[in-house]
Amino acid sequence: MVRPDARCAPNARSSPASVSEPPILAARGLVKRYGGLVATSEVDIDVRPGEVHALLGPNGAGKTTLIGLLTGAIEPDAGSVAFAGRDVTRLPVHRRARLGMGRSFQITSVFADLTVLQNIALALQVHDGHSFRFWRAADDDTRRLDAAHGILQRVGLAAEAGRIAAHLGHGQHRQLELGIALAGRPTLLLLDEPMAGMGHEDGRRLTELLRSMKGSVAMLLVEHDMATVFALADRISVLVHGHCIATGSPAEIRAHPEVIRAYLGEERTA
């Protein structure tokens, strides 16, 4: 049953993971204020190993703030974040990334003047703890290049390895950004509107790519594209004005009257 006061609390029946299996990410009571504006109000949310947990909400609901709190880009005023079995509430972004938390952004961020392969190789180099030197150091490492080719195969860009990143289409940029995130060998991916700006065909390809990764890496997906959310999510949480009004399976969320009024109804009448 969906609980409107759940604060994005766990719903084990809607998760593919075992009830006894601890969540890979667990946030409790997260609060962030900007002056008199409460961006998030005592939000609880968790993600279990291998699941896709989607986060929905209208513009201004607090979704981007919540992602910032979970990744360490924003410091909470109250509450806690645990990841991979340890408290990371005060850890910075790069420390969380080292533990296996990867992220993509609404706006793609790649090295436009490097090839697709070099982008991935450089991301691998940085994750391995080497100094941030010019890409040639990463480009000369056979082991790293083999790993980079493997990632490109995984994200559907193997045929574009030698292409300059600036020449990719928008959808391919998204695929490359996902490959860069995978170079960090994450156990959890936080995906912030990966479908933003995509046409139907690009969106379909990226949805299928994310579907192919289900079970191998946990995902927290922030997305406005309802077809993508309902195609991928094992559980969905809905934020409105910084409050979580419901958490449940896609079927439960579709049928929840408060969710329909606050968000799904806007989509249906748009």
Short mmCIF file of C-alpha atoms in Angstrom, two decimals:
data_model
loop_
_atom_site.label_atom_id
_atom_site.label_comp_id
_atom_site.label_asym_id
_atom_site.label_seq_id
_atom_site.Cartn_x
_atom_site.Cartn_y
_atom_site.Cartn_z
CA MET A 1 0.00 0.00 0.00
CA VAL A 2 1.26 3.48 -0.84
CA ARG A 3 1.56 5.68 2.22
CA PRO A 4 1.10 9.41 1.58
CA ASP A 5 3.12 10.24 4.69
CA ALA A 6 5.90 7.81 3.83
CA ARG A 7 8.55 10.48 3.28
CA CYS A 8 9.93 8.22 0.53
CA ALA A 9 10.29 5.47 3.09
CA PRO A 10 11.18 1.89 2.04
CA ASN A 11 8.48 -0.35 0.58
CA ALA A 12 10.03 -3.79 0.51
CA ARG A 13 7.12 -5.40 -1.38
CA SER A 14 7.78 -3.16 -4.38
CA SER A 15 11.50 -3.87 -4.50
CA PRO A 16 13.14 -6.77 -6.38
CA ALA A 17 15.76 -7.08 -3.67
CA SER A 18 15.42 -9.33 -0.65
CA VAL A 19 13.70 -7.78 2.35
CA SER A 20 16.71 -8.74 4.44
CA GLU A 21 19.20 -7.18 2.02
CA PRO A 22 20.31 -3.77 3.29
CA PRO A 23 19.89 -0.77 0.98
CA ILE A 24 22.98 0.47 -0.81
CA LEU A 25 21.75 4.03 -0.22
CA ALA A 26 19.69 5.14 2.77
CA ALA A 27 18.82 8.75 3.51
CA ARG A 28 16.84 9.71 6.58
CA GLY A 29 15.21 13.00 7.55
CA LEU A 30 16.96 15.14 4.95
CA VAL A 31 16.20 18.84 5.34
CA LYS A 32 17.53 21.70 3.24
CA ARG A 33 16.42 25.31 3.66
CA TYR A 34 17.27 28.35 1.59
CA GLY A 35 16.20 31.21 3.80
CA GLY A 36 12.46 30.78 4.28
CA LEU A 37 12.19 28.20 1.49
CA VAL A 38 12.24 24.55 2.55
CA ALA A 39 13.59 22.68 -0.48
CA THR A 40 13.40 19.25 1.17
CA SER A 41 11.46 18.49 4.33
CA GLU A 42 12.54 15.42 6.32
CA VAL A 43 12.83 13.23 3.25
CA ASP A 44 13.57 9.53 3.69
CA ILE A 45 14.58 7.50 0.65
CA ASP A 46 16.53 4.34 -0.04
CA VAL A 47 17.79 2.38 -3.03
CA ARG A 48 18.43 -1.35 -2.84
CA PRO A 49 21.12 -3.22 -4.76
CA GLY A 50 20.20 -3.74 -8.39
CA GLU A 51 16.90 -1.84 -8.37
CA VAL A 52 15.77 1.21 -10.30
CA HIS A 53 14.12 3.71 -7.95
CA ALA A 54 12.59 6.65 -9.82
CA LEU A 55 12.00 10.09 -8.33
CA LEU A 56 9.10 12.09 -9.74
CA GLY A 57 7.72 15.52 -9.01
CA PRO A 58 6.69 18.81 -10.62
CA ASN A 59 9.22 21.56 -11.27
CA GLY A 60 10.33 23.05 -7.96
CA ALA A 61 9.48 19.89 -6.00
CA GLY A 62 13.03 19.56 -4.62
CA LYS A 63 14.30 16.72 -6.80
CA THR A 64 17.58 18.39 -7.86
CA THR A 65 18.21 19.51 -4.27
CA LEU A 66 17.69 15.96 -3.06
CA ILE A 67 20.15 14.59 -5.62
CA GLY A 68 22.66 17.22 -4.48
CA LEU A 69 22.20 16.13 -0.86
CA LEU A 70 22.68 12.47 -1.76
CA THR A 71 25.83 13.07 -3.83
CA GLY A 72 27.45 15.52 -1.41
CA ALA A 73 27.18 18.56 -3.67
CA ILE A 74 24.84 20.15 -1.10
CA GLU A 75 25.22 19.94 2.69
CA PRO A 76 22.00 19.13 4.58
CA ASP A 77 20.66 21.24 7.43
CA ALA A 78 19.44 18.04 9.08
CA GLY A 79 19.32 14.34 8.39
CA SER A 80 21.79 11.68 7.32
CA VAL A 81 22.98 9.77 4.25
CA ALA A 82 24.44 6.26 4.41
CA PHE A 83 26.05 4.64 1.39
CA ALA A 84 27.65 1.22 1.03
CA GLY A 85 27.26 0.61 4.74
CA ARG A 86 28.84 3.80 6.05
CA ASP A 87 27.73 7.28 7.03
CA VAL A 88 28.69 9.68 4.22
CA THR A 89 26.63 12.67 5.35
CA ARG A 90 29.67 14.96 5.54
CA LEU A 91 31.79 13.36 2.84
CA PRO A 92 32.46 15.47 -0.30
CA VAL A 93 31.43 14.42 -3.81
CA HIS A 94 34.77 12.87 -4.79
CA ARG A 95 34.90 10.70 -1.65
CA ARG A 96 31.44 9.34 -2.35
CA ALA A 97 32.44 8.68 -5.96
CA ARG A 98 35.41 6.65 -4.72
CA LEU A 99 32.99 4.49 -2.74
CA GLY A 100 30.99 3.73 -5.89
CA MET A 101 28.44 6.52 -6.29
CA GLY A 102 28.22 7.72 -9.89
CA ARG A 103 26.18 10.58 -11.31
CA SER A 104 24.99 12.01 -14.61
CA PHE A 105 23.72 15.57 -15.03
CA GLN A 106 20.89 17.34 -16.85
CA ILE A 107 23.48 19.04 -19.09
CA THR A 108 26.01 16.73 -20.73
CA SER A 109 29.62 17.19 -19.66
CA VAL A 110 32.30 15.63 -21.86
CA PHE A 111 35.67 16.69 -23.25
CA ALA A 112 34.47 17.88 -26.64
CA ASP A 113 37.92 18.02 -28.28
CA LEU A 114 38.89 14.46 -27.33
CA THR A 115 37.75 11.28 -29.01
CA VAL A 116 35.02 9.15 -27.50
CA LEU A 117 37.62 6.55 -26.48
CA GLN A 118 39.88 9.17 -24.90
CA ASN A 119 37.00 10.52 -22.82
CA ILE A 120 36.45 7.09 -21.30
CA ALA A 121 40.17 6.37 -20.88
CA LEU A 122 40.68 9.67 -19.07
CA ALA A 123 37.73 8.93 -16.77
CA LEU A 124 39.30 5.57 -15.95
CA GLN A 125 42.64 7.25 -15.27
CA VAL A 126 41.10 9.72 -12.85
CA HIS A 127 39.17 6.98 -11.05
CA ASP A 128 42.37 4.94 -10.68
CA GLY A 129 43.89 7.85 -8.76
CA HIS A 130 46.44 9.03 -11.30
CA SER A 131 47.26 12.69 -11.63
CA PHE A 132 45.06 14.72 -13.97
CA ARG A 133 47.58 14.98 -16.78
CA PHE A 134 46.88 15.47 -20.44
CA TRP A 135 44.95 12.58 -21.99
CA ARG A 136 48.02 11.07 -23.69
CA ALA A 137 49.04 9.34 -20.44
CA ALA A 138 45.70 7.53 -20.40
CA ASP A 139 45.80 7.01 -24.16
CA ASP A 140 49.09 5.07 -23.96
CA ASP A 141 47.92 2.49 -21.37
CA THR A 142 46.86 -0.71 -23.15
CA ARG A 143 45.04 -2.12 -20.13
CA ARG A 144 43.09 1.08 -19.68
CA LEU A 145 42.25 1.26 -23.37
CA ASP A 146 40.93 -2.31 -23.28
CA ALA A 147 38.71 -1.36 -20.34
CA ALA A 148 37.56 1.77 -22.19
CA HIS A 149 36.62 -0.26 -25.26
CA GLY A 150 34.61 -2.58 -23.01
CA ILE A 151 32.65 0.35 -21.59
CA LEU A 152 31.98 1.74 -25.06
CA GLN A 153 30.64 -1.66 -26.09
CA ARG A 154 28.37 -1.62 -23.05
CA VAL A 155 26.88 1.82 -23.82
CA GLY A 156 26.52 1.24 -27.56
CA LEU A 157 29.34 3.51 -28.76
CA ALA A 158 31.96 0.97 -29.84
CA ALA A 159 31.65 2.10 -33.46
CA GLU A 160 32.27 5.72 -32.44
CA ALA A 161 35.49 5.15 -30.47
CA GLY A 162 37.70 7.27 -32.73
CA ARG A 163 35.18 10.03 -33.29
CA ILE A 164 35.69 13.48 -31.76
CA ALA A 165 33.11 13.92 -28.99
CA ALA A 166 32.02 17.33 -30.32
CA HIS A 167 30.72 15.61 -33.46
CA LEU A 168 28.35 13.28 -31.61
CA GLY A 169 24.60 13.80 -31.62
CA HIS A 170 22.79 14.72 -28.41
CA GLY A 171 21.70 11.16 -27.70
CA GLN A 172 25.24 9.87 -28.22
CA HIS A 173 26.53 12.55 -25.84
CA ARG A 174 24.19 11.08 -23.23
CA GLN A 175 25.52 7.60 -23.94
CA LEU A 176 29.08 8.86 -23.59
CA GLU A 177 28.27 10.60 -20.32
CA LEU A 178 26.83 7.34 -19.03
CA GLY A 179 30.04 5.59 -20.10
CA ILE A 180 32.10 8.17 -18.20
CA ALA A 181 29.98 7.48 -15.12
CA LEU A 182 30.50 3.73 -15.55
CA ALA A 183 34.27 4.28 -15.70
CA GLY A 184 34.04 4.99 -11.97
CA ARG A 185 32.85 1.38 -11.49
CA PRO A 186 29.76 2.50 -9.58
CA THR A 187 27.43 0.33 -7.56
CA LEU A 188 24.87 3.15 -7.69
CA LEU A 189 24.08 5.61 -10.48
CA LEU A 190 22.15 8.82 -9.82
CA LEU A 191 20.71 9.88 -13.16
CA ASP A 192 19.39 13.44 -13.31
CA GLU A 193 16.95 13.73 -16.24
CA PRO A 194 18.96 11.64 -18.72
CA MET A 195 16.25 12.05 -21.37
CA ALA A 196 16.32 15.87 -21.28
CA GLY A 197 16.35 17.35 -24.79
CA MET A 198 16.12 13.99 -26.54
CA GLY A 199 13.95 13.09 -29.50
CA HIS A 200 11.81 9.98 -29.51
CA GLU A 201 14.35 7.66 -31.15
CA ASP A 202 17.29 8.77 -28.98
CA GLY A 203 15.11 8.42 -25.91
CA ARG A 204 14.06 4.93 -26.91
CA ARG A 205 17.70 3.86 -27.36
CA LEU A 206 18.75 5.27 -23.99
CA THR A 207 15.77 3.64 -22.27
CA GLU A 208 16.80 0.28 -23.73
CA LEU A 209 20.39 0.88 -22.64
CA LEU A 210 19.32 1.59 -19.07
CA ARG A 211 17.02 -1.44 -19.16
CA SER A 212 19.99 -3.62 -20.17
CA MET A 213 21.86 -2.43 -17.06
CA LYS A 214 19.08 -3.31 -14.62
CA GLY A 215 20.31 -5.65 -11.93
CA SER A 216 23.99 -4.95 -12.54
CA VAL A 217 23.97 -1.49 -10.97
CA ALA A 218 21.42 0.24 -8.77
CA MET A 219 19.91 3.46 -10.14
CA LEU A 220 18.11 6.46 -8.70
CA LEU A 221 16.41 8.01 -11.71
CA VAL A 222 15.09 11.57 -11.81
CA GLU A 223 13.07 11.93 -14.98
CA HIS A 224 10.09 13.83 -16.39
CA ASP A 225 9.51 11.37 -19.23
CA MET A 226 6.72 9.23 -17.84
CA ALA A 227 7.10 6.44 -20.40
CA THR A 228 10.74 6.01 -19.36
CA VAL A 229 9.91 6.00 -15.66
CA PHE A 230 7.15 3.42 -15.91
CA ALA A 231 9.21 1.27 -18.29
CA LEU A 232 12.23 1.12 -15.99
CA ALA A 233 11.30 1.70 -12.35
CA ASP A 234 10.88 -1.00 -9.72
CA ARG A 235 9.75 1.64 -7.22
CA ILE A 236 8.76 5.28 -7.56
CA SER A 237 8.78 8.10 -5.00
CA VAL A 238 6.96 11.37 -5.60
CA LEU A 239 8.09 14.74 -4.24
CA VAL A 240 5.84 17.79 -4.02
CA HIS A 241 7.03 21.04 -2.41
CA GLY A 242 9.90 19.22 -0.72
CA HIS A 243 7.67 16.54 0.81
CA CYS A 244 7.44 12.94 -0.28
CA ILE A 245 3.75 12.21 -0.77
CA ALA A 246 4.00 8.58 -1.88
CA THR A 247 6.32 5.64 -2.49
CA GLY A 248 5.32 2.44 -4.24
CA SER A 249 5.38 0.27 -7.32
CA PRO A 250 4.58 1.85 -10.70
CA ALA A 251 1.06 0.39 -10.54
CA GLU A 252 0.50 1.84 -7.06
CA ILE A 253 1.78 5.26 -8.08
CA ARG A 254 -0.38 5.33 -11.21
CA ALA A 255 -3.48 4.73 -9.08
CA HIS A 256 -2.67 7.06 -6.18
CA PRO A 257 -5.16 9.97 -6.19
CA GLU A 258 -2.83 12.49 -4.57
CA VAL A 259 -0.09 11.70 -7.08
CA ILE A 260 -2.55 12.05 -9.95
CA ARG A 261 -3.62 15.46 -8.69
CA ALA A 262 -0.09 16.69 -7.95
CA TYR A 263 1.84 15.34 -10.92
CA LEU A 264 0.37 12.72 -13.19
CA GLY A 265 -2.72 14.84 -13.74
CA GLU A 266 -0.49 17.64 -15.08
CA GLU A 267 1.02 15.20 -17.58
CA ARG A 268 -2.38 13.95 -18.71
CA THR A 269 -3.77 17.42 -19.30
CA ALA A 270 -0.61 18.93 -20.86
#
